[in-house]
XYZ file of C-alpha atoms in Angstrom:
156
model
C -19.587 -9.622 59.715
C -18.198 -11.345 62.773
C -15.835 -8.416 63.251
C -18.533 -5.784 62.692
C -16.887 -4.259 59.651
C -15.893 -5.035 56.063
C -12.827 -3.895 54.247
C -12.898 -2.194 50.868
C -9.583 -3.282 49.364
C -7.371 -1.117 47.203
C -6.514 -2.360 43.731
C -4.110 -5.264 43.923
C -5.254 -6.503 47.333
C -8.003 -8.904 48.417
C -9.269 -10.927 51.367
C -11.397 -10.044 54.397
C -8.662 -7.779 55.755
C -7.093 -6.839 52.384
C -3.883 -8.641 53.350
C -3.653 -10.852 50.281
C -1.807 -9.431 47.302
C -3.621 -10.188 44.061
C -1.815 -12.286 41.466
C -2.600 -10.073 38.498
C -0.682 -12.216 36.070
C -2.447 -15.462 36.935
C -4.388 -16.549 33.884
C -3.276 -13.558 31.787
C -3.371 -13.814 28.005
C -0.066 -12.068 27.212
C 1.873 -15.253 26.568
C -0.207 -16.465 23.604
C 2.396 -15.114 21.144
C 5.457 -14.897 23.374
C 4.546 -11.811 25.442
C 5.200 -11.532 29.161
C 2.947 -10.268 31.919
C 4.049 -7.314 34.034
C 2.038 -6.636 37.194
C 0.771 -3.079 37.341
C -2.087 -2.213 39.712
C -2.629 1.110 37.948
C -3.156 -0.548 34.564
C -6.595 0.230 33.122
C -8.672 -2.388 34.931
C -6.482 -5.417 34.287
C -3.847 -5.048 37.005
C -1.171 -5.970 34.536
C 0.285 -4.930 31.219
C 1.704 -7.123 28.499
C 5.221 -6.730 27.198
C 5.008 -8.010 23.622
C 7.509 -10.140 21.738
C 8.931 -8.812 18.459
C 6.294 -8.806 15.743
C 3.301 -8.513 18.090
C 1.432 -5.555 19.569
C -1.796 -4.615 21.329
C -3.010 -4.727 24.929
C -2.752 -8.541 24.964
C 0.018 -8.949 22.342
C -2.484 -10.629 20.040
C -2.198 -8.341 17.004
C 0.492 -9.147 14.451
C 2.514 -6.014 13.765
C 2.292 -4.656 10.227
C 5.993 -4.072 9.651
C 5.381 -2.584 6.230
C 2.941 0.113 7.374
C 4.760 3.409 7.013
C 7.939 1.717 5.767
C 10.650 3.704 4.048
C 10.963 1.577 0.895
C 10.944 3.815 -2.152
C 7.424 3.503 -3.579
C 8.670 3.311 -7.180
C 11.775 1.180 -6.920
C 11.269 -0.975 -3.819
C 8.843 -3.464 -2.324
C 8.500 -3.960 1.433
C 8.947 -7.505 2.734
C 7.934 -7.998 6.399
C 10.611 -9.700 8.453
C 10.449 -9.510 12.241
C 14.042 -10.780 12.412
C 15.471 -7.696 10.677
C 15.321 -5.547 13.780
C 14.996 -2.699 14.472
C 13.060 -2.015 11.252
C 11.151 -5.308 10.993
C 11.216 -5.255 7.192
C 13.558 -5.322 4.259
C 13.190 -3.651 0.882
C 13.466 -5.701 -2.287
C 14.790 -3.435 -5.047
C 13.892 -3.406 -8.721
C 16.748 -3.874 -11.189
C 18.821 -0.722 -11.339
C 18.154 0.343 -7.742
C 20.011 -0.374 -4.519
C 20.363 0.623 -0.874
C 18.401 -0.273 2.249
C 15.333 1.608 0.962
C 15.962 1.135 -2.818
C 16.275 4.897 -3.292
C 19.760 4.885 -4.830
C 20.009 4.420 -8.582
C 22.638 1.809 -9.299
C 25.699 3.021 -11.187
C 25.820 0.285 -13.815
C 28.860 1.827 -15.468
C 31.026 1.761 -12.369
C 34.014 -0.476 -13.008
C 33.088 -1.275 -16.630
C 35.808 -1.989 -19.178
C 34.245 -0.317 -22.243
C 36.717 2.541 -22.157
C 39.787 0.326 -22.485
C 39.894 1.032 -26.245
C 38.066 4.360 -26.318
C 34.519 3.046 -25.886
C 31.963 4.568 -23.546
C 29.504 2.997 -21.158
C 25.757 3.446 -21.648
C 23.721 2.514 -18.561
C 20.771 0.274 -19.344
C 19.094 -1.528 -16.440
C 17.149 -3.717 -18.866
C 20.361 -5.213 -20.242
C 20.649 -7.945 -17.635
C 22.990 -9.167 -16.235
C 25.474 -6.373 -16.960
C 23.091 -3.399 -16.770
C 25.008 -1.500 -19.430
C 26.140 -1.647 -23.031
C 29.342 -0.375 -24.562
C 29.358 2.191 -27.335
C 32.545 1.481 -29.257
C 34.813 4.010 -30.927
C 35.727 3.643 -34.601
C 37.858 0.605 -35.245
C 36.582 -1.422 -32.274
C 33.630 -3.781 -31.772
C 32.307 -6.484 -29.463
C 30.312 -6.345 -26.251
C 33.255 -4.745 -24.417
C 34.788 -2.898 -27.406
C 37.782 -5.189 -27.222
C 37.732 -6.588 -30.762
C 39.840 -4.612 -33.246
C 38.085 -4.195 -36.575
C 39.933 -5.586 -39.564
C 39.665 -2.746 -42.091
C 41.618 -4.642 -44.727
C 39.421 -7.736 -45.002
C 36.625 -8.030 -47.505
């Protein structure tokens, strides 16, 4: 007390005359998983906040983000796969056979572009019939997997 007084420093300042700005980010723990420290004197007691890298969250960026929590993958036809690189969602949906789209909510049209009808056959969608996903129902006089074999009525 050589000066006869003491200074009560505001947040972010230190020293006998409060002239030294505090280095809030010195020794911070934001960088553990790629976060960066941002000085902020108003931040709840720390004097800094952490700006987290993709895939991390929390006050100190030390909690791995659960990308699949609340995802939009169809619960019947899709499975969420976390993937921090697939921004902005952070996940991809893996679809069951017969389903497609970013959330696996679109039933695949197995009969699109089929050739069953070339000789009067019709397409019957069947997701279990891998790899085609359909079978052909042939009209009279035709056979084969694509209804392209003409039946020989005269033989036998």
